[in-house]
Every structure is written in structure tokens, then in C-alpha cells.
Coordinates of C-alpha atoms and ligand atoms in Angstrom, one line a residue:
P1 CA 13.5 -19.9 6.5
K2 CA 14.7 -16.3 6.8
L3 CA 16.3 -16.4 3.3
D4 CA 13.1 -17.9 1.9
V5 CA 11.0 -15.0 3.3
R6 CA 13.3 -12.4 1.7
F7 CA 13.1 -14.2 -1.7
D8 CA 9.3 -14.3 -1.5
V9 CA 9.2 -10.6 -0.9
A10 CA 11.3 -9.8 -4.0
E11 CA 9.0 -12.1 -6.0
L12 CA 5.9 -10.3 -4.6
V13 CA 7.4 -6.9 -5.4
R14 CA 7.5 -7.7 -9.1
R15 CA 3.7 -8.0 -9.1
V16 CA 3.3 -4.4 -8.2
P17 CA 3.3 -2.3 -11.5
L18 CA 4.8 0.6 -9.6
F19 CA 8.0 -1.4 -9.0
A20 CA 7.8 -3.9 -11.9
G21 CA 9.8 -1.7 -14.4
L22 CA 12.6 -1.0 -12.0
P23 CA 16.1 -2.6 -12.4
S24 CA 16.4 -5.8 -10.3
E25 CA 19.0 -4.1 -8.1
R26 CA 16.4 -1.5 -7.1
V27 CA 13.7 -4.1 -6.6
A28 CA 16.1 -6.0 -4.2
T29 CA 16.6 -2.8 -2.2
I30 CA 12.9 -2.0 -2.0
A31 CA 12.2 -5.7 -1.1
T32 CA 14.4 -5.2 2.0
L33 CA 12.0 -2.4 3.1
L34 CA 8.8 -4.4 2.6
R35 CA 7.3 -6.9 5.0
A36 CA 5.0 -9.6 3.7
Q37 CA 1.7 -9.9 5.6
L38 CA -1.2 -12.2 5.0
A39 CA -4.7 -10.8 5.5
L40 CA -7.5 -13.2 6.2
P41 CA -10.9 -13.0 4.4
G42 CA -13.0 -10.3 6.0
E43 CA -10.1 -8.9 8.0
T44 CA -10.1 -5.1 8.5
I45 CA -6.5 -4.1 7.5
V46 CA -6.9 -0.4 7.9
R47 CA -9.5 1.3 10.1
R48 CA -10.9 4.7 9.5
G49 CA -9.8 7.2 12.2
D50 CA -6.6 5.3 13.1
R51 CA -3.3 7.0 12.9
G52 CA -1.5 5.9 9.7
D53 CA 1.9 4.3 10.2
A54 CA 2.3 2.3 7.0
M55 CA 1.1 1.8 3.5
F56 CA 0.2 -1.5 1.8
F57 CA 0.8 -3.0 -1.7
I58 CA -1.5 -5.8 -2.8
A59 CA 0.7 -8.7 -4.1
S60 CA -2.3 -10.9 -4.6
G61 CA -6.0 -10.9 -3.7
A62 CA -8.5 -8.1 -3.4
V63 CA -9.7 -5.6 -0.8
E64 CA -12.7 -3.3 -0.5
V65 CA -12.3 0.3 0.6
L66 CA -15.3 1.6 2.5
V67 CA -15.4 5.3 1.7
P68 CA -18.0 7.1 3.8
M69 CA -18.9 9.5 0.9
L70 CA -19.5 6.7 -1.6
A71 CA -22.5 4.4 -1.7
E72 CA -20.5 1.5 -3.1
P73 CA -17.2 0.1 -1.8
V74 CA -14.2 0.7 -4.0
K75 CA -12.5 -2.6 -4.9
L76 CA -8.7 -2.8 -5.2
G77 CA -6.7 -5.8 -6.4
T78 CA -3.3 -7.2 -7.2
G79 CA -0.8 -4.4 -7.9
D80 CA -2.8 -1.7 -6.3
F81 CA -1.9 0.1 -3.1
F82 CA -3.7 1.7 -0.2
G83 CA -2.9 3.5 3.1
E84 CA -0.9 6.1 1.3
M85 CA -3.3 9.0 2.0
A86 CA -2.7 9.2 5.8
L87 CA 1.1 9.2 5.2
L88 CA 0.9 12.0 2.6
S89 CA -1.6 14.2 4.4
R90 CA -0.4 13.3 7.9
Q91 CA -4.1 12.9 8.8
R92 CA -6.0 9.9 10.1
R93 CA -7.1 6.9 8.0
N94 CA -10.1 8.1 5.9
A95 CA -11.7 4.7 5.2
D96 CA -11.9 1.1 6.4
V97 CA -10.0 -1.3 4.1
R98 CA -11.2 -4.9 4.3
A99 CA -9.8 -8.1 2.8
L100 CA -12.2 -9.7 0.4
G101 CA -10.4 -13.1 0.5
Y102 CA -6.9 -14.2 1.4
C103 CA -4.6 -11.3 0.5
Q104 CA -0.8 -11.2 0.3
L105 CA 0.2 -7.7 1.3
L106 CA 3.5 -5.9 1.3
V107 CA 3.8 -3.4 4.2
L108 CA 5.9 -0.3 3.9
D109 CA 6.5 1.4 7.3
E110 CA 6.1 5.2 7.4
K111 CA 9.8 5.9 8.0
D112 CA 10.8 3.7 5.0
F113 CA 8.0 5.3 2.9
R114 CA 9.5 8.8 3.6
R115 CA 13.0 7.6 2.8
L116 CA 11.9 5.9 -0.4
V117 CA 9.9 8.8 -1.8
Q118 CA 12.6 11.3 -0.8
K119 CA 15.1 9.3 -3.0
D120 CA 12.7 8.6 -5.9
A121 CA 10.8 11.6 -7.3
D122 CA 8.9 9.5 -9.9
L123 CA 7.7 7.1 -7.2
Q124 CA 6.5 10.0 -5.1
S125 CA 4.6 11.8 -7.9
H126 CA 3.0 8.5 -8.9
I127 CA 1.7 7.8 -5.4
Q128 CA 0.6 11.5 -5.0
A129 CA -1.3 11.4 -8.3
V130 CA -3.2 8.2 -7.2
A131 CA -4.0 9.8 -3.8
E132 CA -5.2 13.0 -5.6
A133 CA -7.6 11.0 -7.8
R134 CA -8.9 9.2 -4.8
R135 CA -9.7 12.5 -3.1
Q136 CA -12.1 13.4 -5.9
P137 CA -15.8 12.9 -5.1
T138 CA -16.3 10.3 -7.9
P139 CA -14.4 7.0 -7.8
S140 CA -11.9 6.6 -10.7
S141 CA -11.8 2.8 -10.6
Ligands
CMP201 P1 -5.6 6.1 4.2 O1 -6.4 7.3 4.5 O2 -4.3 6.1 4.8 O3 -6.4 4.8 4.7 C1 -7.6 4.5 4.0 C2 -7.2 4.3 2.6 O4 -8.3 3.9 1.7 C3 -6.6 5.5 2.0 O5 -5.4 5.9 2.6 C4 -6.6 5.2 0.5 O6 -5.4 4.4 0.3 C5 -7.8 4.3 0.4 N1 -8.9 5.1 -0.2 C6 -9.6 6.2 0.3 N2 -10.5 6.7 -0.5 C7 -10.4 5.9 -1.7 C8 -11.0 5.9 -2.9 N3 -12.0 6.9 -3.2 N4 -10.7 5.0 -3.9 C9 -9.7 4.1 -3.6 N5 -9.1 4.1 -2.4 C10 -9.4 4.9 -1.5

């Protein structure tokens, strides 16, 4: 069963555009850092005000982000990520993130996030650019 779990993670990693173009060797390395987590419909995955200790990639399913400044929730789906802002800013979670149905998530713990972006400048700038856009008052998605 342990081997099966690892295999599943590598398969899930390929669904995330951020990783999809990487060589399979690199995908395998990243897969060892990610942990698969199933979120149940309606489950709050990230809570506003909490300390951020991980970020999440959506391998399948959808979530809604409840941004206090926005009238409408922002919907994220397969291939998107969330929970990066607290890690980048070292501030608390700025929104609740709730699963809209069953969601397969890939969790990247803070220490692995820091190691990963330190080694990969492209990855870092991509995640930073997305976080930057989300900080703007109007939703980009
Ligand atoms: P974080 O602050 O760690 O936890 C809440 C997350 O919601 C945040 O990281 C982002 O990943 C996400 N988020 C916050 N604001 C927006 C937004 N305007 N659009 C999309 N996602 C957002």
C-alpha cells in the first residue's frame, strides 16, 4: 500500500500545470515532498487567521475562497493552488478556503516549500506572481 500511495502522488502531480512540464525525474522528486489529502464536501481546508504551515495544490475538484473584501467567493479548480500567501508573506491566512465537493489535494509543508522555491527560481516567481495578482482588489479569475 505504501508504494501505491507514492505512485498516486506522482500521477496527481502531473495534473498541476506548474509541475506538468517538468522532466519526470523532477516530478518524482517533487512527488516525494507532497502528501495526498482528501477534502470532504464543505470542509474548511484553510481558515482565515490561522498560522500558515503548508500550501495546497488541487489535483482534482474545486474549492471556494472566501475573501473578506470580495462579495463573491473566488472559485479554484484542478491545477490551481492556494495557501501560498501566508508562506510568502509570513502572515496569517487571509481567507477561508472551503471544498465545494470531494477534493484531492497535494499538501506541501512549509519547510519543503522553502527548500523547493530556493532551488527553483522559476517556480518561486510563478507562485509569487499568482500571489501578487490575488492581492489586487479585483479578482483575476
Ligand atoms: P493564505 O493567505 O495562506 O490562505 C488563504 C488563501 O486563499 C491564500 O493564501 C490564497 O491562496 C487564497 N486567496 C486569497 N485571496 C485570494 C483571491 N483574491 N483569489 C484567489 N485566491 C485567494
